Amino acid sequence: MNTADRYKFEENGSEITFMPNYHTLKTLIWWLAAGIVLVPIAWYLENKVTEKVMVIAFALWIVYMGYVLADLLFRVPVKFIFDKREKAIYRKLLLTKKIMDFDEMTYFINEKNGGYYYAIAKKRNQFIKNYRISNFFSGSKVSREKENEFIQNILYPLLDTINLPINRPQ
């Protein structure tokens, strides 16, 4: 899967759109299927284990399915829209919300839990509210290759659209 497909990156004359979490869709569907498969297994084991074990298993299943469904419904479908005509950036989930204008935007690398990712935010409160626009990267060779693909195919076109200065290697 190339970078444009991993981020569902689309560029037309008037806007650039991409979904930073689109790459997790297939994995989440597999996890959802695994959770659904557990239901008949639990039904089969209902008379073979104690009631307390079933209550604990059901509680864990509810938490598991809650996380999977929350990711599927509220994390994966997030789309960022960089509108060239209005010179604004929008975040679309169920409703489209304007998050900032082009001249207010800054980008930076945010470190978290031993990894890092690229984020965008308003210049004056970038550490208060920011939006992750890339996968998590680590220092591994494969991760550096994916990061370079992200920079070349996603980040540079975004920064060119916004007219932010870029330090590109020659």
Coordinates of C-alpha atoms in Angstrom, one line a residue:
M1 CA 0.0 0.0 0.0
N2 CA 1.5 3.3 -1.0
T3 CA 1.4 6.5 1.0
A4 CA -1.5 8.1 -0.9
D5 CA -3.6 5.0 -0.3
R6 CA -2.5 4.7 3.3
Y7 CA -3.8 8.2 4.0
K8 CA -6.5 8.3 1.4
F9 CA -4.8 11.4 0.0
E10 CA -6.6 13.3 -2.7
E11 CA -5.6 16.5 -4.4
N12 CA -7.7 18.3 -6.9
G13 CA -7.5 21.9 -8.1
S14 CA -9.4 23.5 -5.2
E15 CA -8.6 21.3 -2.2
I16 CA -6.4 18.6 -0.6
T17 CA -8.1 16.0 1.5
F18 CA -6.6 13.1 3.5
M19 CA -7.5 10.8 6.4
P20 CA -4.6 10.3 8.9
N21 CA -6.1 7.1 10.4
Y22 CA -7.4 5.4 7.3
H23 CA -4.6 2.8 7.4
T24 CA -6.1 1.2 10.5
L25 CA -9.5 0.5 8.9
K26 CA -8.6 -3.1 7.8
T27 CA -7.1 -4.0 11.1
L28 CA -10.1 -2.7 13.0
I29 CA -12.5 -4.6 10.8
W30 CA -10.6 -7.8 11.7
W31 CA -10.7 -6.9 15.4
L32 CA -14.5 -6.3 15.1
A33 CA -14.9 -9.7 13.3
A34 CA -12.9 -11.3 16.1
G35 CA -15.2 -9.7 18.7
I36 CA -18.3 -11.0 16.9
V37 CA -16.9 -14.5 16.6
L38 CA -16.5 -14.5 20.4
V39 CA -20.2 -14.2 20.9
P40 CA -21.1 -17.8 19.8
I41 CA -18.0 -19.1 21.6
A42 CA -19.2 -17.5 24.8
W43 CA -22.7 -18.8 24.3
Y44 CA -21.3 -22.3 23.8
L45 CA -19.3 -22.0 27.0
E46 CA -22.1 -20.5 29.1
N47 CA -23.0 -23.8 30.8
K48 CA -19.4 -25.0 31.1
V49 CA -18.0 -22.1 33.2
T50 CA -19.2 -20.4 36.3
E51 CA -21.4 -17.3 36.3
K52 CA -18.6 -15.1 37.6
V53 CA -16.3 -16.1 34.8
M54 CA -19.1 -15.2 32.3
V55 CA -19.7 -11.8 33.9
I56 CA -16.0 -11.0 33.8
A57 CA -15.7 -12.2 30.2
F58 CA -18.8 -10.2 29.2
A59 CA -17.4 -7.1 30.9
L60 CA -14.1 -7.4 29.1
W61 CA -15.9 -8.1 25.8
I62 CA -18.0 -4.9 26.3
V63 CA -14.9 -2.8 26.9
Y64 CA -13.1 -4.4 23.9
M65 CA -16.1 -3.8 21.5
G66 CA -16.5 -0.3 22.8
Y67 CA -12.9 0.6 21.9
V68 CA -13.1 -1.1 18.5
L69 CA -16.4 0.6 17.6
A70 CA -15.3 4.0 19.0
D71 CA -12.2 3.8 16.7
L72 CA -14.3 2.8 13.7
L73 CA -16.9 5.5 14.2
F74 CA -14.9 8.4 15.6
R75 CA -11.2 8.0 14.8
V76 CA -10.9 6.4 11.3
P77 CA -13.4 8.6 9.4
V78 CA -11.7 11.9 10.4
K79 CA -10.8 13.8 7.3
F80 CA -8.7 17.0 7.0
I81 CA -9.7 19.3 4.1
F82 CA -7.2 22.0 3.0
D83 CA -9.4 24.4 1.0
K84 CA -7.3 26.5 -1.4
R85 CA -10.2 28.8 -2.3
E86 CA -11.1 29.8 1.2
K87 CA -7.5 29.4 2.5
A88 CA -8.8 27.4 5.4
I89 CA -8.3 24.0 7.0
Y90 CA -11.4 21.9 8.0
R91 CA -11.8 18.8 10.1
K92 CA -14.6 16.6 9.0
L93 CA -16.1 13.8 11.1
L94 CA -19.9 13.9 11.1
L95 CA -20.0 17.7 10.6
T96 CA -17.4 19.8 8.9
K97 CA -15.6 22.2 11.3
K98 CA -13.2 25.0 10.4
I99 CA -10.2 24.6 12.6
M100 CA -7.9 27.4 11.3
D101 CA -6.9 29.6 8.4
F102 CA -3.7 28.9 6.4
D103 CA -1.9 31.8 7.9
E104 CA -2.6 30.6 11.4
M105 CA -1.2 27.1 10.9
T106 CA 2.1 25.7 12.0
Y107 CA 3.3 22.1 11.9
F108 CA 5.7 20.3 14.3
I109 CA 6.8 16.9 15.4
N110 CA 5.2 15.8 18.7
E111 CA 6.8 13.0 20.8
K112 CA 4.7 10.6 22.7
N113 CA 5.3 7.2 24.3
G114 CA 8.6 6.5 22.6
G115 CA 7.4 7.5 19.2
Y116 CA 6.7 10.7 17.3
Y117 CA 4.2 12.0 14.8
Y118 CA 3.5 15.2 12.7
A119 CA 0.8 17.5 13.9
I120 CA -0.7 20.8 12.9
A121 CA -2.0 23.5 15.2
K122 CA -2.7 27.3 15.4
K123 CA 0.6 29.1 16.0
R124 CA -0.5 30.8 19.2
N125 CA -1.7 27.6 21.0
Q126 CA 0.1 24.7 19.4
F127 CA 0.8 22.9 22.6
I128 CA -2.8 23.2 23.9
K129 CA -4.8 22.0 20.9
N130 CA -3.2 20.2 18.0
Y131 CA -4.2 17.7 15.4
R132 CA -2.2 14.6 14.5
I133 CA -1.8 14.3 10.7
S134 CA 0.6 11.3 10.4
N135 CA 1.1 7.8 11.8
F136 CA 3.3 7.2 14.7
F137 CA 7.0 6.8 13.7
S138 CA 9.9 5.3 15.5
G139 CA 13.6 5.2 14.8
S140 CA 13.5 1.9 12.9
K141 CA 14.6 1.6 9.3
V142 CA 11.1 0.7 8.0
S143 CA 9.6 3.6 10.0
R144 CA 12.1 6.1 8.6
E145 CA 11.2 4.9 5.1
K146 CA 7.5 5.4 5.8
E147 CA 8.2 8.8 7.3
N148 CA 10.2 9.9 4.2
E149 CA 7.3 8.7 2.0
F150 CA 4.9 10.7 4.2
I151 CA 7.0 13.8 4.0
Q152 CA 7.5 13.6 0.2
N153 CA 3.9 12.6 -0.7
I154 CA 1.7 14.3 2.0
L155 CA 3.5 16.9 4.0
Y156 CA 5.4 18.7 1.2
P157 CA 2.2 19.1 -1.0
L158 CA 0.3 20.4 2.1
L159 CA 3.1 23.0 2.9
D160 CA 3.3 24.0 -0.8
T161 CA -0.5 24.7 -0.7
I162 CA -0.2 26.8 2.4
N163 CA 3.0 28.5 1.2
L164 CA 5.0 27.7 4.4
P165 CA 8.7 27.7 4.0
I166 CA 10.2 24.2 3.8
N167 CA 13.8 23.0 4.4
R168 CA 14.0 20.3 1.7
P169 CA 17.1 18.2 1.3
Q170 CA 18.8 18.7 -2.0

